[in-house]
JSON list of C-alpha atoms in Angstrom, two decimals:
[
{"chain": "A", "resi": 1275, "resn": "MET", "atom": "CA", "xyz": [-3.98, 11.63, 13.95]},
{"chain": "A", "resi": 1276, "resn": "LYS", "atom": "CA", "xyz": [-2.46, 8.16, 13.69]},
{"chain": "A", "resi": 1277, "resn": "LEU", "atom": "CA", "xyz": [-4.31, 7.56, 10.42]},
{"chain": "A", "resi": 1278, "resn": "ILE", "atom": "CA", "xyz": [-2.20, 10.19, 8.67]},
{"chain": "A", "resi": 1279, "resn": "GLN", "atom": "CA", "xyz": [0.95, 8.55, 10.07]},
{"chain": "A", "resi": 1280, "resn": "VAL", "atom": "CA", "xyz": [-0.04, 5.41, 8.18]},
{"chain": "A", "resi": 1281, "resn": "LEU", "atom": "CA", "xyz": [-1.60, 6.74, 4.98]},
{"chain": "A", "resi": 1282, "resn": "TRP", "atom": "CA", "xyz": [0.80, 9.54, 4.01]},
{"chain": "A", "resi": 1283, "resn": "PRO", "atom": "CA", "xyz": [4.09, 7.57, 4.06]},
{"chain": "A", "resi": 1284, "resn": "SER", "atom": "CA", "xyz": [2.41, 4.58, 2.44]},
{"chain": "A", "resi": 1285, "resn": "PHE", "atom": "CA", "xyz": [1.02, 6.88, -0.29]},
{"chain": "A", "resi": 1286, "resn": "LEU", "atom": "CA", "xyz": [4.49, 8.20, -1.08]},
{"chain": "A", "resi": 1287, "resn": "VAL", "atom": "CA", "xyz": [6.10, 4.76, -1.13]},
{"chain": "A", "resi": 1288, "resn": "ALA", "atom": "CA", "xyz": [3.26, 3.34, -3.25]},
{"chain": "A", "resi": 1289, "resn": "GLY", "atom": "CA", "xyz": [3.86, 6.07, -5.81]},
{"chain": "A", "resi": 1290, "resn": "ILE", "atom": "CA", "xyz": [7.56, 5.24, -5.95]},
{"chain": "A", "resi": 1291, "resn": "ALA", "atom": "CA", "xyz": [6.84, 1.49, -6.13]},
{"chain": "A", "resi": 1292, "resn": "GLU", "atom": "CA", "xyz": [4.41, 2.01, -9.00]},
{"chain": "A", "resi": 1293, "resn": "ILE", "atom": "CA", "xyz": [6.90, 4.11, -10.93]},
{"chain": "A", "resi": 1294, "resn": "ILE", "atom": "CA", "xyz": [9.59, 1.46, -10.54]},
{"chain": "A", "resi": 1295, "resn": "PHE", "atom": "CA", "xyz": [7.23, -1.46, -11.29]},
{"chain": "A", "resi": 1296, "resn": "PHE", "atom": "CA", "xyz": [5.69, 0.05, -14.42]},
{"chain": "A", "resi": 1297, "resn": "THR", "atom": "CA", "xyz": [9.07, 1.20, -15.68]},
{"chain": "A", "resi": 1298, "resn": "VAL", "atom": "CA", "xyz": [10.00, -2.48, -15.91]},
{"chain": "A", "resi": 1299, "resn": "VAL", "atom": "CA", "xyz": [6.58, -4.00, -16.74]},
{"chain": "A", "resi": 1300, "resn": "ASN", "atom": "CA", "xyz": [4.36, -2.99, -19.66]},
{"chain": "A", "resi": 1301, "resn": "PRO", "atom": "CA", "xyz": [0.73, -2.81, -18.43]},
{"chain": "A", "resi": 1302, "resn": "GLN", "atom": "CA", "xyz": [-0.56, -4.25, -21.72]},
{"chain": "A", "resi": 1303, "resn": "GLU", "atom": "CA", "xyz": [1.53, -7.42, -21.23]},
{"chain": "A", "resi": 1304, "resn": "LEU", "atom": "CA", "xyz": [0.23, -8.38, -17.78]},
{"chain": "A", "resi": 1305, "resn": "TYR", "atom": "CA", "xyz": [-1.33, -11.77, -17.14]},
{"chain": "A", "resi": 1306, "resn": "LEU", "atom": "CA", "xyz": [-3.63, -12.68, -14.24]},
{"chain": "A", "resi": 1307, "resn": "PHE", "atom": "CA", "xyz": [-3.92, -16.44, -13.61]},
{"chain": "A", "resi": 1308, "resn": "GLY", "atom": "CA", "xyz": [-2.66, -17.15, -17.13]},
{"chain": "A", "resi": 1309, "resn": "VAL", "atom": "CA", "xyz": [-5.21, -14.87, -18.80]},
{"chain": "A", "resi": 1310, "resn": "PRO", "atom": "CA", "xyz": [-4.14, -11.57, -20.40]},
{"chain": "A", "resi": 1311, "resn": "VAL", "atom": "CA", "xyz": [-5.42, -8.47, -18.64]},
{"chain": "A", "resi": 1312, "resn": "HIS", "atom": "CA", "xyz": [-7.52, -6.36, -21.04]},
{"chain": "A", "resi": 1313, "resn": "TYR", "atom": "CA", "xyz": [-7.90, -3.17, -19.01]},
{"chain": "A", "resi": 1314, "resn": "SER", "atom": "CA", "xyz": [-6.85, 0.24, -20.25]},
{"chain": "A", "resi": 1315, "resn": "GLU", "atom": "CA", "xyz": [-3.45, 1.52, -19.22]},
{"chain": "A", "resi": 1316, "resn": "VAL", "atom": "CA", "xyz": [-4.98, 4.08, -16.84]},
{"chain": "A", "resi": 1317, "resn": "ALA", "atom": "CA", "xyz": [-7.10, 1.39, -15.16]},
{"chain": "A", "resi": 1318, "resn": "THR", "atom": "CA", "xyz": [-4.06, -0.87, -14.82]},
{"chain": "A", "resi": 1319, "resn": "TYR", "atom": "CA", "xyz": [-1.98, 1.95, -13.34]},
{"chain": "A", "resi": 1320, "resn": "SER", "atom": "CA", "xyz": [-4.80, 2.83, -10.92]},
{"chain": "A", "resi": 1321, "resn": "ILE", "atom": "CA", "xyz": [-5.34, -0.75, -9.76]},
{"chain": "A", "resi": 1322, "resn": "GLY", "atom": "CA", "xyz": [-1.58, -1.17, -9.38]},
{"chain": "A", "resi": 1323, "resn": "PHE", "atom": "CA", "xyz": [-1.28, 2.02, -7.35]},
{"chain": "A", "resi": 1324, "resn": "PHE", "atom": "CA", "xyz": [-4.09, 1.07, -4.97]},
{"chain": "A", "resi": 1325, "resn": "GLY", "atom": "CA", "xyz": [-2.61, -2.41, -4.60]},
{"chain": "A", "resi": 1326, "resn": "PHE", "atom": "CA", "xyz": [0.80, -0.98, -3.74]},
{"chain": "A", "resi": 1327, "resn": "TRP", "atom": "CA", "xyz": [-0.85, 1.55, -1.40]},
{"chain": "A", "resi": 1328, "resn": "LEU", "atom": "CA", "xyz": [-2.70, -1.23, 0.43]},
{"chain": "A", "resi": 1329, "resn": "VAL", "atom": "CA", "xyz": [0.49, -3.25, 0.94]},
{"chain": "A", "resi": 1330, "resn": "CYS", "atom": "CA", "xyz": [2.47, -0.19, 2.04]},
{"chain": "A", "resi": 1331, "resn": "ALA", "atom": "CA", "xyz": [-0.33, 0.91, 4.41]},
{"chain": "A", "resi": 1332, "resn": "ALA", "atom": "CA", "xyz": [-0.34, -2.55, 5.99]},
{"chain": "A", "resi": 1333, "resn": "SER", "atom": "CA", "xyz": [3.41, -2.24, 6.51]},
{"chain": "A", "resi": 1334, "resn": "SER", "atom": "CA", "xyz": [3.08, 1.23, 8.05]},
{"chain": "A", "resi": 1335, "resn": "LEU", "atom": "CA", "xyz": [0.25, 0.05, 10.27]},
{"chain": "A", "resi": 1336, "resn": "ALA", "atom": "CA", "xyz": [2.32, -2.90, 11.50]},
{"chain": "A", "resi": 1337, "resn": "THR", "atom": "CA", "xyz": [5.21, -0.54, 12.27]},
{"chain": "A", "resi": 1338, "resn": "LEU", "atom": "CA", "xyz": [2.89, 1.76, 14.22]},
{"chain": "A", "resi": 1339, "resn": "PHE", "atom": "CA", "xyz": [1.45, -1.23, 16.07]},
{"chain": "A", "resi": 1340, "resn": "PHE", "atom": "CA", "xyz": [4.86, -2.53, 17.14]},
{"chain": "A", "resi": 1341, "resn": "GLN", "atom": "CA", "xyz": [6.08, 0.91, 18.24]},
{"chain": "A", "resi": 1342, "resn": "ARG", "atom": "CA", "xyz": [3.62, 1.04, 21.13]},
{"chain": "A", "resi": 1343, "resn": "THR", "atom": "CA", "xyz": [5.15, 1.42, 24.57]},
{"chain": "A", "resi": 1344, "resn": "SER", "atom": "CA", "xyz": [4.40, -0.93, 27.44]},
{"chain": "A", "resi": 1345, "resn": "ASP", "atom": "CA", "xyz": [2.39, 1.83, 29.11]},
{"chain": "A", "resi": 1346, "resn": "GLU", "atom": "CA", "xyz": [0.13, 2.15, 26.06]},
{"chain": "A", "resi": 1347, "resn": "ILE", "atom": "CA", "xyz": [-0.40, -1.61, 25.90]},
{"chain": "A", "resi": 1348, "resn": "ASN", "atom": "CA", "xyz": [-1.14, -1.89, 29.64]},
{"chain": "A", "resi": 1349, "resn": "GLN", "atom": "CA", "xyz": [-3.52, 1.07, 29.47]},
{"chain": "A", "resi": 1350, "resn": "LEU", "atom": "CA", "xyz": [-5.54, -0.69, 26.77]},
{"chain": "A", "resi": 1351, "resn": "GLU", "atom": "CA", "xyz": [-5.69, -3.91, 28.80]},
{"chain": "A", "resi": 1352, "resn": "ALA", "atom": "CA", "xyz": [-6.92, -2.04, 31.90]},
{"chain": "A", "resi": 1353, "resn": "ARG", "atom": "CA", "xyz": [-10.05, -0.85, 30.08]}
]
């Protein structure tokens, strides 16, 4: 159940982040370590989306981690 609390909000925010990012940046003009990226636009959009999703999921996971109560933390330590 907690997995959906991480993946769904991060999915939505990643979609918004990708829309904003690729509104400003042309995927055919991207450079990676000084070398032009020669992927198709769809591949660039897909890689960008999964990158944003990964970052947003890490943020959601950290939020979920820090929202634990003291009882939950002590229960884990007792095991």
